[in-house]
Amino acid sequence: MTDILVVGAGPAGLTAALYACRAVKSVLVLEKETFGGQITHSPKVENYPGIAQMSGTQFADWLLEQTLAQGAEVEMETVTAVRREGENFAVETEGETYTAKAVILATGSHHRQLGLPNENDLVGEGVSYCAVCDGAFYQGKRVAVIGGGNTALQEAVLLSETCAHVTLVQNLPVFTGEEKLLEILRGRDNVSFITNTVVSELLGAQALEGIVLDTDGKKSTLTVDGIFVAIGQVPENEPFRDLVPLNEYGYFNVDERCVTGEAGVFVAGDCRQKTVRQITTATADGASAAIAACRYIDALHRGDGGGRQSRRADRGVRSAFHRRGRAGALARRACGRMRRAAGRLRVSGGASGRSGERGRQGYDVPRVRGAAGAGDGRARPHFLHRIV
């Protein structure tokens, strides 16, 4: 029996495991393919806060090592079903059944591919699925966006701001995205449109050199430095349809609280409905889901059966540590004293009384160290960052 079982070891799942371990919960992570998820396909990541540049594989390795160091266990297993057994859950895989008090589904999604023979070989070498992630690498170059929906049009708008030329390739007679996005693109001289056309071949061995287009059986070649495939994503939620409702696109119908209608089941990352799918949003979901799961288990230990799961989540994400025993009580009392001090003290060095306001809002809270400052008779606070 484990406290929290996490299905999926992408950024959301590993972050959830990390947070749960820090809350002194036993954690098991089950992953069927690759630790790190889709991010491992990105050769460069330059938009993760605090890290100027890294590869997706580096990020996955670091996060996995950090999670294992905190005490999480990981297994390579394909989860086929999750069912409730009393207050616990049975998690079935192809070879074994695991039992847990709470389950976090971080199953992720994958980009729908073109299905061409050398597509996987050219990922990161001219083939990309995310303009936000990789668009900066094609500044001043010629690219093509494959697709005609909102995602494809948004990617084209972004790329047209920095690329020499953007060609939109759509397999249908018309583009299905918003007309306003099309108006923006039509107004840009470095954007062109091709319809009724599919990509039939990717040219290049070590790096992409161009694509072969098929328009009603007529072949042509388009020379480009890169392509951005935007023909949709495929969530991997079907085995859990009976446990958590899915929306019309197959994503878990759950908001940013990551709390489902099934007590003890939580979701995180790209598998849930959302408008932005990035590493940062996935890790944020992982933290939210883990904290909610920890509260649920703590409620079970208190004997209320976790029935207040949704109401607790409505109060926002706060640290699970603040609810644990004598240490939590001491922390709450200390925070109270610091907030009161914030209203009375002025921070030296040019800071204004607004610091007290920030303390009351829950950001940086002044804490008094020592009885007085260096010879001026005033107490000098320093800042203690909120634990989240």
PDB file of C-alpha atoms in Angstrom, residues 52-341:
ATOM      1  CA  ALA A  52      18.965  30.036 -19.262  1.00  0.00           C
ATOM      2  CA  GLN A  53      19.363  26.973 -21.451  1.00  0.00           C
ATOM      3  CA  MET A  54      19.058  23.208 -21.167  1.00  0.00           C
ATOM      4  CA  SER A  55      17.949  20.274 -23.232  1.00  0.00           C
ATOM      5  CA  GLY A  56      14.661  18.542 -22.569  1.00  0.00           C
ATOM      6  CA  THR A  57      16.560  15.383 -21.680  1.00  0.00           C
ATOM      7  CA  GLN A  58      18.672  17.260 -19.123  1.00  0.00           C
ATOM      8  CA  PHE A  59      15.566  18.684 -17.502  1.00  0.00           C
ATOM      9  CA  ALA A  60      13.955  15.241 -17.323  1.00  0.00           C
ATOM     10  CA  ASP A  61      17.099  13.700 -15.825  1.00  0.00           C
ATOM     11  CA  TRP A  62      17.444  16.434 -13.212  1.00  0.00           C
ATOM     12  CA  LEU A  63      13.798  16.228 -12.198  1.00  0.00           C
ATOM     13  CA  LEU A  64      13.888  12.433 -11.974  1.00  0.00           C
ATOM     14  CA  GLU A  65      17.070  12.478  -9.864  1.00  0.00           C
ATOM     15  CA  GLN A  66      15.576  15.099  -7.550  1.00  0.00           C
ATOM     16  CA  THR A  67      12.380  13.102  -7.131  1.00  0.00           C
ATOM     17  CA  LEU A  68      14.210   9.849  -6.428  1.00  0.00           C
ATOM     18  CA  ALA A  69      16.434  11.606  -3.894  1.00  0.00           C
ATOM     19  CA  GLN A  70      13.324  12.656  -1.986  1.00  0.00           C
ATOM     20  CA  GLY A  71      12.246   9.017  -1.653  1.00  0.00           C
ATOM     21  CA  ALA A  72       9.864   8.352  -4.530  1.00  0.00           C
ATOM     22  CA  GLU A  73       9.781   4.918  -6.142  1.00  0.00           C
ATOM     23  CA  VAL A  74       9.385   4.485  -9.893  1.00  0.00           C
ATOM     24  CA  GLU A  75       8.398   1.506 -12.014  1.00  0.00           C
ATOM     25  CA  MET A  76       8.080   0.989 -15.757  1.00  0.00           C
ATOM     26  CA  GLU A  77       4.464  -0.149 -16.053  1.00  0.00           C
ATOM     27  CA  THR A  78       1.520   0.488 -18.366  1.00  0.00           C
ATOM     28  CA  VAL A  79      -1.569   1.303 -16.314  1.00  0.00           C
ATOM     29  CA  THR A  80      -4.716  -0.218 -17.804  1.00  0.00           C
ATOM     30  CA  ALA A  81      -7.343   0.701 -15.187  1.00  0.00           C
ATOM     31  CA  VAL A  82      -7.955   2.364 -11.834  1.00  0.00           C
ATOM     32  CA  ARG A  83     -10.858   1.277  -9.636  1.00  0.00           C
ATOM     33  CA  ARG A  84     -11.990   2.100  -6.119  1.00  0.00           C
ATOM     34  CA  GLU A  85     -11.836  -0.563  -3.423  1.00  0.00           C
ATOM     35  CA  GLY A  86     -13.384   0.840  -0.264  1.00  0.00           C
ATOM     36  CA  GLU A  87     -11.374   3.881   0.787  1.00  0.00           C
ATOM     37  CA  ASN A  88      -8.429   2.851  -1.395  1.00  0.00           C
ATOM     38  CA  PHE A  89      -7.732   2.396  -5.100  1.00  0.00           C
ATOM     39  CA  ALA A  90      -6.553  -0.593  -7.089  1.00  0.00           C
ATOM     40  CA  VAL A  91      -4.296   0.411  -9.967  1.00  0.00           C
ATOM     41  CA  GLU A  92      -4.034  -2.328 -12.563  1.00  0.00           C
ATOM     42  CA  THR A  93      -1.124  -2.666 -14.973  1.00  0.00           C
ATOM     43  CA  GLU A  94      -0.328  -5.246 -17.616  1.00  0.00           C
ATOM     44  CA  GLY A  95       1.454  -7.393 -15.064  1.00  0.00           C
ATOM     45  CA  GLU A  96       0.488  -6.347 -11.542  1.00  0.00           C
ATOM     46  CA  THR A  97      -2.040  -4.589  -9.313  1.00  0.00           C
ATOM     47  CA  TYR A  98      -0.962  -1.807  -6.949  1.00  0.00           C
ATOM     48  CA  THR A  99      -2.951  -0.318  -4.062  1.00  0.00           C
ATOM     49  CA  ALA A 100      -2.949   3.344  -3.066  1.00  0.00           C
ATOM     50  CA  LYS A 101      -4.871   5.761  -0.868  1.00  0.00           C
ATOM     51  CA  ALA A 102      -4.903   8.440  -3.584  1.00  0.00           C
ATOM     52  CA  VAL A 103      -4.149   8.531  -7.311  1.00  0.00           C
ATOM     53  CA  ILE A 104      -2.797  11.370  -9.439  1.00  0.00           C
ATOM     54  CA  LEU A 105      -3.367  10.939 -13.179  1.00  0.00           C
ATOM     55  CA  ALA A 106      -0.615  12.755 -15.077  1.00  0.00           C
ATOM     56  CA  THR A 107      -0.948  10.762 -18.274  1.00  0.00           C
ATOM     57  CA  GLY A 108      -0.061  13.629 -20.598  1.00  0.00           C
ATOM     58  CA  SER A 109      -0.780  13.859 -24.299  1.00  0.00           C
ATOM     59  CA  HIS A 110       1.266  13.557 -27.440  1.00  0.00           C
ATOM     60  CA  HIS A 111       1.325  15.620 -30.608  1.00  0.00           C
ATOM     61  CA  ARG A 112      -0.400  14.044 -33.563  1.00  0.00           C
ATOM     62  CA  GLN A 113       2.294  13.278 -36.101  1.00  0.00           C
ATOM     63  CA  LEU A 114       2.304  13.281 -39.877  1.00  0.00           C
ATOM     64  CA  GLY A 115       3.159   9.594 -39.881  1.00  0.00           C
ATOM     65  CA  LEU A 116       6.052   9.878 -42.325  1.00  0.00           C
ATOM     66  CA  PRO A 117       8.934   7.356 -42.241  1.00  0.00           C
ATOM     67  CA  ASN A 118      11.778   9.632 -41.053  1.00  0.00           C
ATOM     68  CA  GLU A 119       9.688  12.027 -38.956  1.00  0.00           C
ATOM     69  CA  ASN A 120      10.998  10.869 -35.591  1.00  0.00           C
ATOM     70  CA  ASP A 121      14.603  10.991 -36.824  1.00  0.00           C
ATOM     71  CA  LEU A 122      14.235  14.675 -37.733  1.00  0.00           C
ATOM     72  CA  VAL A 123      12.557  15.840 -34.520  1.00  0.00           C
ATOM     73  CA  GLY A 124      14.778  18.637 -33.225  1.00  0.00           C
ATOM     74  CA  GLU A 125      16.565  18.769 -36.583  1.00  0.00           C
ATOM     75  CA  GLY A 126      13.947  20.733 -38.484  1.00  0.00           C
ATOM     76  CA  VAL A 127      10.746  19.043 -37.332  1.00  0.00           C
ATOM     77  CA  SER A 128       8.984  20.650 -34.379  1.00  0.00           C
ATOM     78  CA  TYR A 129       5.548  20.580 -32.788  1.00  0.00           C
ATOM     79  CA  CYS A 130       5.697  23.787 -30.747  1.00  0.00           C
ATOM     80  CA  ALA A 131       6.450  27.292 -32.032  1.00  0.00           C
ATOM     81  CA  VAL A 132       6.532  28.715 -28.513  1.00  0.00           C
ATOM     82  CA  CYS A 133       9.226  26.186 -27.601  1.00  0.00           C
ATOM     83  CA  ASP A 134      11.350  26.185 -30.757  1.00  0.00           C
ATOM     84  CA  GLY A 135      10.349  29.186 -32.867  1.00  0.00           C
ATOM     85  CA  ALA A 136      13.281  31.320 -31.710  1.00  0.00           C
ATOM     86  CA  PHE A 137      15.715  28.882 -33.346  1.00  0.00           C
ATOM     87  CA  TYR A 138      14.322  29.773 -36.783  1.00  0.00           C
ATOM     88  CA  GLN A 139      14.686  33.531 -36.672  1.00  0.00           C
ATOM     89  CA  GLY A 140      15.338  34.837 -40.181  1.00  0.00           C
ATOM     90  CA  LYS A 141      14.696  31.419 -41.754  1.00  0.00           C
ATOM     91  CA  ARG A 142      11.983  29.906 -43.935  1.00  0.00           C
ATOM     92  CA  VAL A 143       9.490  27.598 -42.240  1.00  0.00           C
ATOM     93  CA  ALA A 144       6.197  25.855 -42.922  1.00  0.00           C
ATOM     94  CA  VAL A 145       3.288  25.304 -40.544  1.00  0.00           C
ATOM     95  CA  ILE A 146       1.299  22.150 -41.215  1.00  0.00           C
ATOM     96  CA  GLY A 147      -2.353  22.483 -40.194  1.00  0.00           C
ATOM     97  CA  GLY A 148      -5.290  24.835 -40.520  1.00  0.00           C
ATOM     98  CA  GLY A 149      -6.958  25.134 -37.123  1.00  0.00           C
ATOM     99  CA  ASN A 150      -6.505  27.729 -34.399  1.00  0.00           C
ATOM    100  CA  THR A 151      -3.291  26.178 -33.135  1.00  0.00           C
ATOM    101  CA  ALA A 152      -1.704  26.237 -36.575  1.00  0.00           C
ATOM    102  CA  LEU A 153      -2.800  29.837 -37.218  1.00  0.00           C
ATOM    103  CA  GLN A 154      -1.523  30.994 -33.823  1.00  0.00           C
ATOM    104  CA  GLU A 155       1.816  29.298 -34.451  1.00  0.00           C
ATOM    105  CA  ALA A 156       2.010  30.994 -37.857  1.00  0.00           C
ATOM    106  CA  VAL A 157       1.280  34.419 -36.343  1.00  0.00           C
ATOM    107  CA  LEU A 158       4.061  33.934 -33.814  1.00  0.00           C
ATOM    108  CA  LEU A 159       6.563  32.648 -36.365  1.00  0.00           C
ATOM    109  CA  SER A 160       5.782  35.379 -38.902  1.00  0.00           C
ATOM    110  CA  GLU A 161       7.118  37.964 -36.466  1.00  0.00           C
ATOM    111  CA  THR A 162      10.674  36.596 -36.620  1.00  0.00           C
ATOM    112  CA  CYS A 163      10.958  34.209 -39.591  1.00  0.00           C
ATOM    113  CA  ALA A 164      11.855  35.270 -43.118  1.00  0.00           C
ATOM    114  CA  HIS A 165       8.853  33.464 -44.552  1.00  0.00           C
ATOM    115  CA  VAL A 166       6.034  31.256 -43.251  1.00  0.00           C
ATOM    116  CA  THR A 167       4.032  28.897 -45.468  1.00  0.00           C
ATOM    117  CA  LEU A 168       0.786  27.462 -44.133  1.00  0.00           C
ATOM    118  CA  VAL A 169      -0.057  24.036 -45.555  1.00  0.00           C
ATOM    119  CA  GLN A 170      -3.624  22.807 -45.050  1.00  0.00           C
ATOM    120  CA  ASN A 171      -5.076  19.507 -46.283  1.00  0.00           C
ATOM    121  CA  LEU A 172      -8.618  20.931 -46.536  1.00  0.00           C
ATOM    122  CA  PRO A 173      -9.977  23.490 -49.028  1.00  0.00           C
ATOM    123  CA  VAL A 174     -10.313  26.117 -46.279  1.00  0.00           C
ATOM    124  CA  PHE A 175      -8.685  27.007 -42.980  1.00  0.00           C
ATOM    125  CA  THR A 176     -10.828  26.089 -39.987  1.00  0.00           C
ATOM    126  CA  GLY A 177      -9.341  28.521 -37.470  1.00  0.00           C
ATOM    127  CA  GLU A 178     -10.678  31.903 -36.416  1.00  0.00           C
ATOM    128  CA  GLU A 179     -11.204  34.487 -39.142  1.00  0.00           C
ATOM    129  CA  LYS A 180      -9.414  37.172 -37.107  1.00  0.00           C
ATOM    130  CA  LEU A 181      -6.240  35.093 -37.069  1.00  0.00           C
ATOM    131  CA  LEU A 182      -6.519  34.639 -40.830  1.00  0.00           C
ATOM    132  CA  GLU A 183      -6.929  38.380 -41.282  1.00  0.00           C
ATOM    133  CA  ILE A 184      -3.722  38.997 -39.359  1.00  0.00           C
ATOM    134  CA  LEU A 185      -1.835  36.484 -41.476  1.00  0.00           C
ATOM    135  CA  ARG A 186      -3.253  37.776 -44.766  1.00  0.00           C
ATOM    136  CA  GLY A 187      -1.984  41.209 -43.845  1.00  0.00           C
ATOM    137  CA  ARG A 188       1.621  40.033 -43.556  1.00  0.00           C
ATOM    138  CA  ASP A 189       3.862  39.980 -46.617  1.00  0.00           C
ATOM    139  CA  ASN A 190       5.979  37.062 -45.384  1.00  0.00           C
ATOM    140  CA  VAL A 191       3.063  34.596 -45.128  1.00  0.00           C
ATOM    141  CA  SER A 192       1.667  32.403 -47.895  1.00  0.00           C
ATOM    142  CA  PHE A 193      -1.102  29.797 -48.008  1.00  0.00           C
ATOM    143  CA  ILE A 194      -1.423  26.377 -49.609  1.00  0.00           C
ATOM    144  CA  THR A 195      -4.685  24.390 -49.384  1.00  0.00           C
ATOM    145  CA  ASN A 196      -5.921  20.967 -50.534  1.00  0.00           C
ATOM    146  CA  THR A 197      -2.386  19.724 -49.948  1.00  0.00           C
ATOM    147  CA  VAL A 198      -0.683  17.155 -47.740  1.00  0.00           C
ATOM    148  CA  VAL A 199       2.970  16.624 -46.885  1.00  0.00           C
ATOM    149  CA  SER A 200       4.008  13.325 -48.430  1.00  0.00           C
ATOM    150  CA  GLU A 201       7.747  13.305 -47.732  1.00  0.00           C
ATOM    151  CA  LEU A 202      10.391  14.938 -45.549  1.00  0.00           C
ATOM    152  CA  LEU A 203      13.669  15.688 -47.341  1.00  0.00           C
ATOM    153  CA  GLY A 204      17.025  15.451 -45.607  1.00  0.00           C
ATOM    154  CA  ALA A 205      18.985  12.788 -43.742  1.00  0.00           C
ATOM    155  CA  GLN A 206      20.699  14.558 -40.825  1.00  0.00           C
ATOM    156  CA  ALA A 207      18.559  17.725 -40.899  1.00  0.00           C
ATOM    157  CA  LEU A 208      15.412  18.829 -42.698  1.00  0.00           C
ATOM    158  CA  GLU A 209      16.072  20.370 -46.111  1.00  0.00           C
ATOM    159  CA  GLY A 210      12.550  20.586 -47.491  1.00  0.00           C
ATOM    160  CA  ILE A 211       9.201  18.855 -47.892  1.00  0.00           C
ATOM    161  CA  VAL A 212       7.355  17.194 -50.750  1.00  0.00           C
ATOM    162  CA  LEU A 213       3.773  18.422 -51.193  1.00  0.00           C
ATOM    163  CA  ASP A 214       0.964  16.427 -52.773  1.00  0.00           C
ATOM    164  CA  THR A 215      -1.897  18.494 -54.226  1.00  0.00           C
ATOM    165  CA  ASP A 216      -4.507  16.185 -55.724  1.00  0.00           C
ATOM    166  CA  GLY A 217      -1.787  13.822 -56.909  1.00  0.00           C
ATOM    167  CA  LYS A 218       0.524  16.563 -58.236  1.00  0.00           C
ATOM    168  CA  LYS A 219       3.890  16.583 -56.434  1.00  0.00           C
ATOM    169  CA  SER A 220       6.000  19.671 -55.722  1.00  0.00           C
ATOM    170  CA  THR A 221       8.943  20.514 -53.469  1.00  0.00           C
ATOM    171  CA  LEU A 222       9.060  23.302 -50.900  1.00  0.00           C
ATOM    172  CA  THR A 223      12.477  24.252 -49.526  1.00  0.00           C
ATOM    173  CA  VAL A 224      12.276  25.145 -45.833  1.00  0.00           C
ATOM    174  CA  ASP A 225      14.589  25.143 -42.821  1.00  0.00           C
ATOM    175  CA  GLY A 226      11.931  23.802 -40.501  1.00  0.00           C
ATOM    176  CA  ILE A 227       8.326  22.698 -40.213  1.00  0.00           C
ATOM    177  CA  PHE A 228       5.920  23.061 -37.309  1.00  0.00           C
ATOM    178  CA  VAL A 229       3.322  20.306 -37.202  1.00  0.00           C
ATOM    179  CA  ALA A 230       0.075  21.590 -35.661  1.00  0.00           C
ATOM    180  CA  ILE A 231      -2.559  18.992 -36.486  1.00  0.00           C
ATOM    181  CA  GLY A 232      -3.740  18.400 -32.941  1.00  0.00           C
ATOM    182  CA  GLN A 233      -2.817  16.515 -29.799  1.00  0.00           C
ATOM    183  CA  VAL A 234      -3.895  13.119 -28.607  1.00  0.00           C
ATOM    184  CA  PRO A 235      -4.581  12.728 -24.852  1.00  0.00           C
ATOM    185  CA  GLU A 236      -3.960   9.339 -23.281  1.00  0.00           C
ATOM    186  CA  ASN A 237      -6.988   9.233 -20.990  1.00  0.00           C
ATOM    187  CA  GLU A 238      -9.188   6.544 -22.478  1.00  0.00           C
ATOM    188  CA  PRO A 239      -8.456   3.864 -19.806  1.00  0.00           C
ATOM    189  CA  PHE A 240      -9.758   6.284 -17.140  1.00  0.00           C
ATOM    190  CA  ARG A 241     -12.935   7.451 -18.880  1.00  0.00           C
ATOM    191  CA  ASP A 242     -15.182   5.739 -16.317  1.00  0.00           C
ATOM    192  CA  LEU A 243     -13.283   7.295 -13.411  1.00  0.00           C
ATOM    193  CA  VAL A 244     -13.017  10.933 -14.508  1.00  0.00           C
ATOM    194  CA  PRO A 245     -15.283  12.603 -17.127  1.00  0.00           C
ATOM    195  CA  LEU A 246     -13.634  13.613 -20.421  1.00  0.00           C
ATOM    196  CA  ASN A 247     -14.506  16.595 -22.572  1.00  0.00           C
ATOM    197  CA  GLU A 248     -15.324  16.328 -26.275  1.00  0.00           C
ATOM    198  CA  TYR A 249     -11.622  16.243 -27.160  1.00  0.00           C
ATOM    199  CA  GLY A 250     -10.736  13.465 -24.731  1.00  0.00           C
ATOM    200  CA  TYR A 251      -9.124  15.615 -22.034  1.00  0.00           C
ATOM    201  CA  PHE A 252     -10.046  15.340 -18.354  1.00  0.00           C
ATOM    202  CA  ASN A 253     -12.816  17.836 -17.674  1.00  0.00           C
ATOM    203  CA  VAL A 254     -11.024  19.342 -14.662  1.00  0.00           C
ATOM    204  CA  ASP A 255      -9.918  22.912 -13.932  1.00  0.00           C
ATOM    205  CA  GLU A 256      -6.657  24.300 -12.541  1.00  0.00           C
ATOM    206  CA  ARG A 257      -7.398  23.019  -9.024  1.00  0.00           C
ATOM    207  CA  CYS A 258      -6.681  19.519 -10.412  1.00  0.00           C
ATOM    208  CA  VAL A 259      -9.428  18.045  -8.206  1.00  0.00           C
ATOM    209  CA  THR A 260     -11.879  15.587  -9.758  1.00  0.00           C
ATOM    210  CA  GLY A 261     -15.394  14.600  -8.713  1.00  0.00           C
ATOM    211  CA  GLU A 262     -14.044  11.254  -7.505  1.00  0.00           C
ATOM    212  CA  ALA A 263     -12.659  11.740  -3.992  1.00  0.00           C
ATOM    213  CA  GLY A 264      -9.027  10.664  -3.890  1.00  0.00           C
ATOM    214  CA  VAL A 265      -8.410  11.039  -7.626  1.00  0.00           C
ATOM    215  CA  PHE A 266      -6.541  14.056  -8.987  1.00  0.00           C
ATOM    216  CA  VAL A 267      -5.213  15.032 -12.413  1.00  0.00           C
ATOM    217  CA  ALA A 268      -2.249  17.132 -13.534  1.00  0.00           C
ATOM    218  CA  GLY A 269      -0.566  18.348 -16.679  1.00  0.00           C
ATOM    219  CA  ASP A 270      -1.407  18.191 -20.370  1.00  0.00           C
ATOM    220  CA  CYS A 271      -4.022  15.470 -19.859  1.00  0.00           C
ATOM    221  CA  ARG A 272      -6.545  17.974 -18.505  1.00  0.00           C
ATOM    222  CA  GLN A 273      -8.415  20.697 -20.393  1.00  0.00           C
ATOM    223  CA  LYS A 274      -6.378  23.909 -20.559  1.00  0.00           C
ATOM    224  CA  THR A 275      -5.399  26.632 -22.991  1.00  0.00           C
ATOM    225  CA  VAL A 276      -1.618  26.606 -22.440  1.00  0.00           C
ATOM    226  CA  ARG A 277       0.507  23.454 -22.433  1.00  0.00           C
ATOM    227  CA  GLN A 278       4.075  24.213 -21.361  1.00  0.00           C
ATOM    228  CA  ILE A 279       6.569  22.786 -18.853  1.00  0.00           C
ATOM    229  CA  THR A 280       5.721  25.553 -16.416  1.00  0.00           C
ATOM    230  CA  THR A 281       1.984  24.876 -16.515  1.00  0.00           C
ATOM    231  CA  ALA A 282       2.603  21.133 -16.146  1.00  0.00           C
ATOM    232  CA  THR A 283       4.812  21.541 -13.078  1.00  0.00           C
ATOM    233  CA  ALA A 284       2.290  23.957 -11.571  1.00  0.00           C
ATOM    234  CA  ASP A 285      -0.430  21.342 -12.007  1.00  0.00           C
ATOM    235  CA  GLY A 286       1.802  18.726 -10.405  1.00  0.00           C
ATOM    236  CA  ALA A 287       2.264  20.878  -7.316  1.00  0.00           C
ATOM    237  CA  SER A 288      -1.466  21.637  -7.062  1.00  0.00           C
ATOM    238  CA  ALA A 289      -2.493  18.003  -7.469  1.00  0.00           C
ATOM    239  CA  ALA A 290       0.042  16.756  -4.934  1.00  0.00           C
ATOM    240  CA  ILE A 291      -0.962  19.251  -2.284  1.00  0.00           C
ATOM    241  CA  ALA A 292      -4.638  18.452  -2.815  1.00  0.00           C
ATOM    242  CA  ALA A 293      -3.872  14.719  -2.575  1.00  0.00           C
ATOM    243  CA  CYS A 294      -1.909  15.227   0.651  1.00  0.00           C
ATOM    244  CA  ARG A 295      -4.838  17.088   2.168  1.00  0.00           C
ATOM    245  CA  TYR A 296      -7.155  14.289   1.148  1.00  0.00           C
ATOM    246  CA  ILE A 297      -4.972  11.671   2.861  1.00  0.00           C
ATOM    247  CA  ASP A 298      -4.604  13.831   5.965  1.00  0.00           C
ATOM    248  CA  ALA A 299      -8.400  14.061   6.089  1.00  0.00           C
ATOM    249  CA  LEU A 300      -8.627  10.275   5.920  1.00  0.00           C
ATOM    250  CA  HIS A 301      -6.262  10.012   8.870  1.00  0.00           C
ATOM    251  CA  ARG A 302      -8.404  12.463  10.804  1.00  0.00           C
ATOM    252  CA  GLY A 303     -11.413  10.259  10.099  1.00  0.00           C
ATOM    253  CA  ASP A 304     -13.593  12.541   7.979  1.00  0.00           C
ATOM    254  CA  GLY A 305     -13.206  10.316   4.915  1.00  0.00           C
ATOM    255  CA  GLY A 306     -11.853  13.043   2.671  1.00  0.00           C
ATOM    256  CA  GLY A 307     -15.382  14.317   2.081  1.00  0.00           C
ATOM    257  CA  ARG A 308     -14.266  17.931   2.080  1.00  0.00           C
ATOM    258  CA  GLN A 309     -11.907  17.483  -0.853  1.00  0.00           C
ATOM    259  CA  SER A 310     -13.533  20.039  -3.125  1.00  0.00           C
ATOM    260  CA  ARG A 311     -14.124  22.630  -0.407  1.00  0.00           C
ATOM    261  CA  ARG A 312     -10.490  22.464   0.686  1.00  0.00           C
ATOM    262  CA  ALA A 313      -9.327  22.896  -2.889  1.00  0.00           C
ATOM    263  CA  ASP A 314     -11.507  25.996  -3.261  1.00  0.00           C
ATOM    264  CA  ARG A 315      -9.432  27.753  -0.619  1.00  0.00           C
ATOM    265  CA  GLY A 316      -6.453  27.787  -2.975  1.00  0.00           C
ATOM    266  CA  VAL A 317      -3.104  26.047  -2.910  1.00  0.00           C
ATOM    267  CA  ARG A 318      -1.315  26.319   0.421  1.00  0.00           C
ATOM    268  CA  SER A 319       1.467  24.245   1.884  1.00  0.00           C
ATOM    269  CA  ALA A 320       0.576  20.829   3.210  1.00  0.00           C
ATOM    270  CA  PHE A 321       3.314  21.267   5.773  1.00  0.00           C
ATOM    271  CA  HIS A 322       1.294  23.929   7.584  1.00  0.00           C
ATOM    272  CA  ARG A 323      -1.266  21.282   8.485  1.00  0.00           C
ATOM    273  CA  ARG A 324       1.059  18.750  10.021  1.00  0.00           C
ATOM    274  CA  GLY A 325       1.349  18.542  13.801  1.00  0.00           C
ATOM    275  CA  ARG A 326       3.293  20.767  16.141  1.00  0.00           C
ATOM    276  CA  ALA A 327       5.564  22.125  13.365  1.00  0.00           C
ATOM    277  CA  GLY A 328       2.519  23.396  11.483  1.00  0.00           C
ATOM    278  CA  ALA A 329       1.108  25.064  14.588  1.00  0.00           C
ATOM    279  CA  LEU A 330       4.435  26.777  15.283  1.00  0.00           C
ATOM    280  CA  ALA A 331       4.649  27.935  11.676  1.00  0.00           C
ATOM    281  CA  ARG A 332       1.150  29.417  11.787  1.00  0.00           C
ATOM    282  CA  ARG A 333       1.885  31.272  15.020  1.00  0.00           C
ATOM    283  CA  ALA A 334       5.178  32.557  13.604  1.00  0.00           C
ATOM    284  CA  CYS A 335       3.459  33.805  10.467  1.00  0.00           C
ATOM    285  CA  GLY A 336       0.898  35.610  12.589  1.00  0.00           C
ATOM    286  CA  ARG A 337       3.624  37.361  14.564  1.00  0.00           C
ATOM    287  CA  MET A 338       5.465  38.294  11.387  1.00  0.00           C
ATOM    288  CA  ARG A 339       2.359  39.748   9.788  1.00  0.00           C
ATOM    289  CA  ARG A 340       1.711  41.858  12.864  1.00  0.00           C
ATOM    290  CA  ALA A 341       5.331  43.001  12.811  1.00  0.00           C
TER     291      ALA A 341
END
